[in-house]
PDB file of C-alpha atoms in Angstrom:
ATOM      1  CA  MET A 279      32.840  18.259 -40.375  1.00 42.00           C
ATOM      2  CA  SER A 280      33.777  21.640 -38.988  1.00 42.00           C
ATOM      3  CA  GLU A 281      34.725  22.189 -35.385  1.00 49.00           C
ATOM      4  CA  THR A 282      33.474  25.199 -33.508  1.00 52.00           C
ATOM      5  CA  SER A 283      36.388  27.251 -32.310  1.00 56.00           C
ATOM      6  CA  VAL A 284      36.343  28.230 -28.685  1.00 57.00           C
ATOM      7  CA  GLN A 285      36.689  31.943 -28.212  1.00 65.00           C
ATOM      8  CA  PRO A 286      38.504  33.271 -25.143  1.00 71.00           C
ATOM      9  CA  ASP A 287      35.974  33.931 -22.410  1.00 88.00           C
ATOM     10  CA  PRO A 288      36.973  36.837 -20.166  1.00 92.00           C
ATOM     11  CA  VAL A 289      34.474  35.812 -17.457  1.00 94.00           C
ATOM     12  CA  MET A 290      35.955  32.263 -17.276  1.00 93.00           C
ATOM     13  CA  ALA A 291      39.459  33.776 -17.264  1.00 93.00           C
ATOM     14  CA  GLU A 292      38.498  35.878 -14.243  1.00 96.00           C
ATOM     15  CA  ILE A 293      36.949  32.879 -12.514  1.00 96.00           C
ATOM     16  CA  GLY A 294      40.149  30.956 -13.287  1.00 95.00           C
ATOM     17  CA  ARG A 295      42.194  33.719 -11.686  1.00 97.00           C
ATOM     18  CA  GLY A 296      40.060  33.447  -8.535  1.00 97.00           C
ATOM     19  CA  MET A 297      40.461  29.686  -8.518  1.00 97.00           C
ATOM     20  CA  GLU A 298      44.245  30.049  -8.700  1.00 97.00           C
ATOM     21  CA  LEU A 299      44.165  32.425  -5.723  1.00 97.00           C
ATOM     22  CA  GLY A 300      42.037  29.966  -3.756  1.00 96.00           C
ATOM     23  CA  GLN A 301      44.353  27.065  -4.562  1.00 96.00           C
ATOM     24  CA  ARG A 302      47.283  29.089  -3.307  1.00 97.00           C
ATOM     25  CA  GLY A 303      45.440  29.630  -0.024  1.00 96.00           C
ATOM     26  CA  GLU A 304      44.565  33.276  -0.766  1.00 97.00           C
ATOM     27  CA  ARG A 305      40.900  32.741   0.136  1.00 97.00           C
ATOM     28  CA  ASP A 306      40.083  36.391   0.851  1.00 97.00           C
ATOM     29  CA  ALA A 307      41.550  37.507  -2.457  1.00 98.00           C
ATOM     30  CA  ALA A 308      39.721  34.720  -4.297  1.00 98.00           C
ATOM     31  CA  ARG A 309      36.403  35.746  -2.653  1.00 98.00           C
ATOM     32  CA  GLU A 310      37.017  39.345  -3.787  1.00 98.00           C
ATOM     33  CA  VAL A 311      37.590  38.247  -7.395  1.00 98.00           C
ATOM     34  CA  PHE A 312      34.512  35.994  -7.336  1.00 97.00           C
ATOM     35  CA  ALA A 313      32.388  38.743  -5.720  1.00 97.00           C
ATOM     36  CA  GLY A 314      33.373  41.121  -8.519  1.00 97.00           C
ATOM     37  CA  VAL A 315      32.362  38.570 -11.158  1.00 97.00           C
ATOM     38  CA  TRP A 316      29.099  37.945  -9.306  1.00 97.00           C
ATOM     39  CA  ASP A 317      28.394  41.695  -9.182  1.00 96.00           C
ATOM     40  CA  ARG A 318      28.707  41.811 -12.977  1.00 95.00           C
ATOM     41  CA  LEU A 319      26.799  38.602 -13.670  1.00 94.00           C
ATOM     42  CA  GLY A 320      24.017  38.765 -11.157  1.00 89.00           C
ATOM     43  CA  ALA A 321      21.532  36.001 -10.532  1.00 88.00           C
ATOM     44  CA  ASP A 322      20.167  36.289 -14.071  1.00 91.00           C
ATOM     45  CA  GLY A 323      23.524  35.972 -15.840  1.00 94.00           C
ATOM     46  CA  ASP A 324      24.690  33.148 -18.103  1.00 96.00           C
ATOM     47  CA  PRO A 325      23.961  29.875 -16.238  1.00 97.00           C
ATOM     48  CA  PHE A 326      27.275  28.381 -17.354  1.00 96.00           C
ATOM     49  CA  HIS A 327      29.186  31.298 -15.828  1.00 96.00           C
ATOM     50  CA  ILE A 328      27.036  31.216 -12.679  1.00 97.00           C
ATOM     51  CA  CYS A 329      27.607  27.482 -12.265  1.00 97.00           C
ATOM     52  CA  ALA A 330      31.384  27.828 -12.606  1.00 96.00           C
ATOM     53  CA  LEU A 331      31.506  30.896 -10.364  1.00 97.00           C
ATOM     54  CA  ALA A 332      29.242  29.512  -7.642  1.00 97.00           C
ATOM     55  CA  HIS A 333      31.024  26.148  -7.609  1.00 97.00           C
ATOM     56  CA  SER A 334      34.340  27.959  -7.145  1.00 97.00           C
ATOM     57  CA  MET A 335      33.008  30.529  -4.667  1.00 97.00           C
ATOM     58  CA  ALA A 336      31.693  27.775  -2.430  1.00 97.00           C
ATOM     59  CA  ASP A 337      35.201  26.328  -2.193  1.00 96.00           C
ATOM     60  CA  VAL A 338      36.618  29.470  -0.586  1.00 97.00           C
ATOM     61  CA  GLN A 339      33.930  30.078   2.034  1.00 97.00           C
ATOM     62  CA  ASP A 340      34.866  29.828   5.705  1.00 96.00           C
ATOM     63  CA  ASP A 341      31.268  29.475   6.936  1.00 96.00           C
ATOM     64  CA  PRO A 342      29.569  26.221   5.817  1.00 96.00           C
ATOM     65  CA  ARG A 343      26.213  28.047   5.648  1.00 97.00           C
ATOM     66  CA  GLU A 344      27.669  30.447   3.037  1.00 97.00           C
ATOM     67  CA  GLU A 345      29.267  27.514   1.269  1.00 97.00           C
ATOM     68  CA  LEU A 346      25.828  25.889   1.061  1.00 97.00           C
ATOM     69  CA  VAL A 347      24.300  28.988  -0.524  1.00 97.00           C
ATOM     70  CA  TRP A 348      26.925  28.946  -3.277  1.00 97.00           C
ATOM     71  CA  ASP A 349      26.727  25.171  -3.774  1.00 97.00           C
ATOM     72  CA  LEU A 350      22.950  25.413  -4.201  1.00 97.00           C
ATOM     73  CA  ARG A 351      23.389  28.250  -6.721  1.00 97.00           C
ATOM     74  CA  ALA A 352      25.832  26.095  -8.718  1.00 97.00           C
ATOM     75  CA  LEU A 353      23.411  23.170  -8.838  1.00 97.00           C
ATOM     76  CA  GLU A 354      20.523  25.392  -9.819  1.00 97.00           C
ATOM     77  CA  ALA A 355      22.551  26.999 -12.618  1.00 97.00           C
ATOM     78  CA  ALA A 356      23.802  23.608 -13.890  1.00 97.00           C
ATOM     79  CA  ASP A 357      20.194  22.602 -14.465  1.00 97.00           C
ATOM     80  CA  LEU A 358      19.947  25.488 -16.957  1.00 97.00           C
ATOM     81  CA  VAL A 359      23.162  24.798 -18.911  1.00 97.00           C
ATOM     82  CA  SER A 360      22.887  22.977 -22.212  1.00 96.00           C
ATOM     83  CA  ASP A 361      25.488  20.645 -23.619  1.00 95.00           C
ATOM     84  CA  GLU A 362      25.809  23.034 -26.569  1.00 95.00           C
ATOM     85  CA  ARG A 363      26.597  25.972 -24.198  1.00 94.00           C
ATOM     86  CA  ALA A 364      29.181  23.881 -22.401  1.00 92.00           C
ATOM     87  CA  ARG A 365      30.748  22.848 -25.747  1.00 91.00           C
ATOM     88  CA  ARG A 366      30.984  26.509 -26.796  1.00 91.00           C
ATOM     89  CA  ALA A 367      32.930  27.113 -23.588  1.00 89.00           C
ATOM     90  CA  GLY A 368      35.344  24.338 -24.453  1.00 87.00           C
ATOM     91  CA  VAL A 369      33.955  21.646 -22.125  1.00 89.00           C
ATOM     92  CA  ALA A 370      34.293  18.278 -23.863  1.00 87.00           C
ATOM     93  CA  SER A 371      32.036  16.329 -21.512  1.00 89.00           C
ATOM     94  CA  PRO A 372      28.254  16.647 -21.310  1.00 93.00           C
ATOM     95  CA  VAL A 373      26.730  18.817 -18.587  1.00 95.00           C
ATOM     96  CA  ALA A 374      25.700  15.588 -16.861  1.00 95.00           C
ATOM     97  CA  ALA A 375      29.369  15.212 -15.847  1.00 95.00           C
ATOM     98  CA  PHE A 376      29.035  18.334 -13.650  1.00 96.00           C
ATOM     99  CA  TYR A 377      26.619  16.639 -11.293  1.00 97.00           C
ATOM    100  CA  PRO A 378      28.869  14.179  -9.413  1.00 97.00           C
ATOM    101  CA  SER A 379      31.044  17.027  -8.177  1.00 97.00           C
ATOM    102  CA  LEU A 380      28.096  19.314  -7.434  1.00 98.00           C
ATOM    103  CA  HIS A 381      26.348  16.648  -5.398  1.00 98.00           C
ATOM    104  CA  LEU A 382      29.607  15.674  -3.651  1.00 98.00           C
ATOM    105  CA  ASN A 383      30.049  19.264  -2.480  1.00 97.00           C
ATOM    106  CA  LEU A 384      26.443  19.535  -1.339  1.00 98.00           C
ATOM    107  CA  GLY A 385      26.593  16.184   0.402  1.00 98.00           C
ATOM    108  CA  ASP A 386      29.723  17.188   2.247  1.00 97.00           C
ATOM    109  CA  VAL A 387      28.462  20.597   3.344  1.00 97.00           C
ATOM    110  CA  TYR A 388      25.178  19.107   4.511  1.00 97.00           C
ATOM    111  CA  ARG A 389      27.219  16.522   6.482  1.00 96.00           C
ATOM    112  CA  ARG A 390      29.222  19.270   8.142  1.00 95.00           C
ATOM    113  CA  LEU A 391      25.980  21.060   9.024  1.00 96.00           C
ATOM    114  CA  GLY A 392      24.558  17.903  10.564  1.00 94.00           C
ATOM    115  CA  GLU A 393      21.846  17.589   7.906  1.00 95.00           C
ATOM    116  CA  TRP A 394      22.305  13.825   7.555  1.00 94.00           C
ATOM    117  CA  ASP A 395      19.300  13.027   5.346  1.00 95.00           C
ATOM    118  CA  LEU A 396      20.193  15.738   2.863  1.00 97.00           C
ATOM    119  CA  ALA A 397      23.833  14.643   2.912  1.00 97.00           C
ATOM    120  CA  ARG A 398      22.798  11.077   2.152  1.00 96.00           C
ATOM    121  CA  ALA A 399      20.410  12.193  -0.637  1.00 97.00           C
ATOM    122  CA  HIS A 400      23.147  14.195  -2.368  1.00 98.00           C
ATOM    123  CA  LEU A 401      25.581  11.331  -1.944  1.00 97.00           C
ATOM    124  CA  ALA A 402      23.104   9.021  -3.636  1.00 97.00           C
ATOM    125  CA  ARG A 403      22.622  11.509  -6.451  1.00 97.00           C
ATOM    126  CA  GLY A 404      26.355  11.909  -6.891  1.00 97.00           C
ATOM    127  CA  LEU A 405      26.845   8.149  -6.965  1.00 97.00           C
ATOM    128  CA  ASP A 406      24.007   7.814  -9.433  1.00 96.00           C
ATOM    129  CA  ALA A 407      25.667  10.347 -11.744  1.00 96.00           C
ATOM    130  CA  VAL A 408      29.255   9.045 -11.363  1.00 94.00           C
ATOM    131  CA  GLY A 409      28.991   7.036 -14.575  1.00 94.00           C
ATOM    132  CA  THR A 410      29.232  10.268 -16.539  1.00 94.00           C
ATOM    133  CA  LEU A 411      32.848  10.759 -15.404  1.00 93.00           C
ATOM    134  CA  GLY A 412      35.870   9.481 -17.260  1.00 90.00           C
ATOM    135  CA  ASP A 413      38.504   7.270 -15.726  1.00 90.00           C
ATOM    136  CA  ASP A 414      40.959  10.151 -15.723  1.00 93.00           C
ATOM    137  CA  GLY A 415      42.447  12.034 -12.785  1.00 93.00           C
ATOM    138  CA  TYR A 416      39.415  14.268 -12.362  1.00 92.00           C
ATOM    139  CA  GLY A 417      37.003  11.343 -12.443  1.00 94.00           C
ATOM    140  CA  GLN A 418      39.088   9.473  -9.896  1.00 95.00           C
ATOM    141  CA  LEU A 419      39.267  12.564  -7.673  1.00 95.00           C
ATOM    142  CA  ILE A 420      35.455  12.931  -7.615  1.00 96.00           C
ATOM    143  CA  LYS A 421      34.834   9.191  -7.196  1.00 96.00           C
ATOM    144  CA  GLY A 422      37.318   9.178  -4.309  1.00 95.00           C
ATOM    145  CA  GLY A 423      35.535  12.119  -2.732  1.00 96.00           C
ATOM    146  CA  LEU A 424      32.172  10.352  -3.025  1.00 97.00           C
ATOM    147  CA  ASP A 425      33.680   7.238  -1.452  1.00 96.00           C
ATOM    148  CA  ARG A 426      35.086   9.280   1.454  1.00 96.00           C
ATOM    149  CA  LEU A 427      31.715  11.036   1.927  1.00 97.00           C
ATOM    150  CA  ALA A 428      29.990   7.632   1.958  1.00 95.00           C
ATOM    151  CA  GLN A 429      32.423   6.376   4.578  1.00 95.00           C
ATOM    152  CA  ARG A 430      32.005   9.435   6.749  1.00 94.00           C
ATOM    153  CA  LEU A 431      28.235   9.120   6.628  1.00 94.00           C
ATOM    154  CA  ALA A 432      28.372   5.407   7.362  1.00 92.00           C
ATOM    155  CA  GLU A 433      30.724   5.972  10.304  1.00 89.00           C
ATOM    156  CA  ARG A 434      28.449   8.621  11.698  1.00 81.00           C
ATOM    157  CA  SER A 435      25.283   6.573  11.397  1.00 67.00           C
ATOM    158  CA  GLY A 436      26.726   3.142  12.054  1.00 62.00           C
ATOM    159  CA  GLU A 437      24.679   1.976   9.053  1.00 56.00           C
ATOM    160  CA  PRO A 438      26.222   0.093   6.186  1.00 52.00           C
ATOM    161  CA  LEU A 439      26.536   1.930   2.869  1.00 50.00           C
ATOM    162  CA  SER A 440      23.940  -0.431   1.391  1.00 49.00           C
ATOM    163  CA  GLU A 441      21.340   1.299   3.574  1.00 48.00           C
ATOM    164  CA  LEU A 442      21.659   4.599   1.749  1.00 45.00           C
ATOM    165  CA  PRO A 443      18.295   5.824   0.431  1.00 43.00           C
ATOM    166  CA  SER A 444      17.370   3.844  -2.653  1.00 41.00           C
ATOM    167  CA  ASP A 445      15.317   6.801  -3.861  1.00 40.00           C
ATOM    168  CA  PRO A 446      17.349   9.941  -3.311  1.00 39.00           C
ATOM    169  CA  LEU A 447      14.436  11.984  -4.542  1.00 37.00           C
ATOM    170  CA  SER A 448      12.463  10.938  -1.460  1.00 38.00           C
ATOM    171  CA  VAL A 449      14.376  13.540   0.500  1.00 39.00           C
ATOM    172  CA  PRO A 450      13.397  17.064  -0.529  1.00 40.00           C
ATOM    173  CA  LEU A 451      16.436  19.121  -1.532  1.00 40.00           C
ATOM    174  CA  SER A 452      14.881  22.549  -1.671  1.00 38.00           C
ATOM    175  CA  GLU A 453      14.303  22.801   2.071  1.00 38.00           C
ATOM    176  CA  PRO A 454      16.590  25.257   3.779  1.00 37.00           C
ATOM    177  CA  ALA A 455      18.974  23.685   6.311  1.00 37.00           C
ATOM    178  CA  SER A 456      17.647  23.770   9.849  1.00 36.00           C
ATOM    179  CA  GLU A 457      19.884  24.726  12.744  1.00 35.00           C
ATOM    180  CA  PRO A 458      22.966  22.507  12.541  1.00 35.00           C
ATOM    181  CA  THR A 459      23.420  19.819  15.129  1.00 33.00           C
ATOM    182  CA  GLU A 460      27.122  19.625  14.397  1.00 35.00           C
ATOM    183  CA  VAL A 461      29.514  21.945  12.581  1.00 35.00           C
ATOM    184  CA  ASN A 462      32.826  20.472  11.589  1.00 35.00           C
ATOM    185  CA  GLY A 463      35.252  22.554   9.545  1.00 38.00           C
ATOM    186  CA  SER A 464      36.779  19.580   7.726  1.00 38.00           C
ATOM    187  CA  SER A 465      36.024  19.058   4.069  1.00 40.00           C
ATOM    188  CA  SER A 466      36.005  15.981   1.887  1.00 40.00           C
ATOM    189  CA  GLY A 467      37.808  17.492  -1.007  1.00 41.00           C
TER     190      GLY A 467
END
């Protein structure tokens, strides 16, 4: 059995540089790096790169509406990434393991925008996909984020978590967000 060697990926290296800037609190610099990568990739670029870039760009947005745009781009791109493409990039897990985090981010930004039904739908999708995560630090981080999002939504609605939509697909996800009823700058993770 031969293993496919992972070649250095300059696009992912640049995205990684932007992520490091964002983690150090240099959000403007991170946005500049990500914008430069986006300019080179464009909307028709490699879906794996777009997914990684958009997921990271969303994290450094100050306006939740801009964050939503990038989170939606990341989810759309993930739907186009094959497990083989992810393996070639050095990702050991299947693409299905991307979805808990993607839905967590969407659920949280919809919550902050006051789009409660959409927040609940993405929470349900994230919880449905959580079985794809390992029991490592990353898996625990995302599971914890989903738990915090569930708690915040339950506190807001006064409804128990068991009353989350049983069919998350019953809430359309392609609708643009209407005017927010509440904007809260806090994030779940």
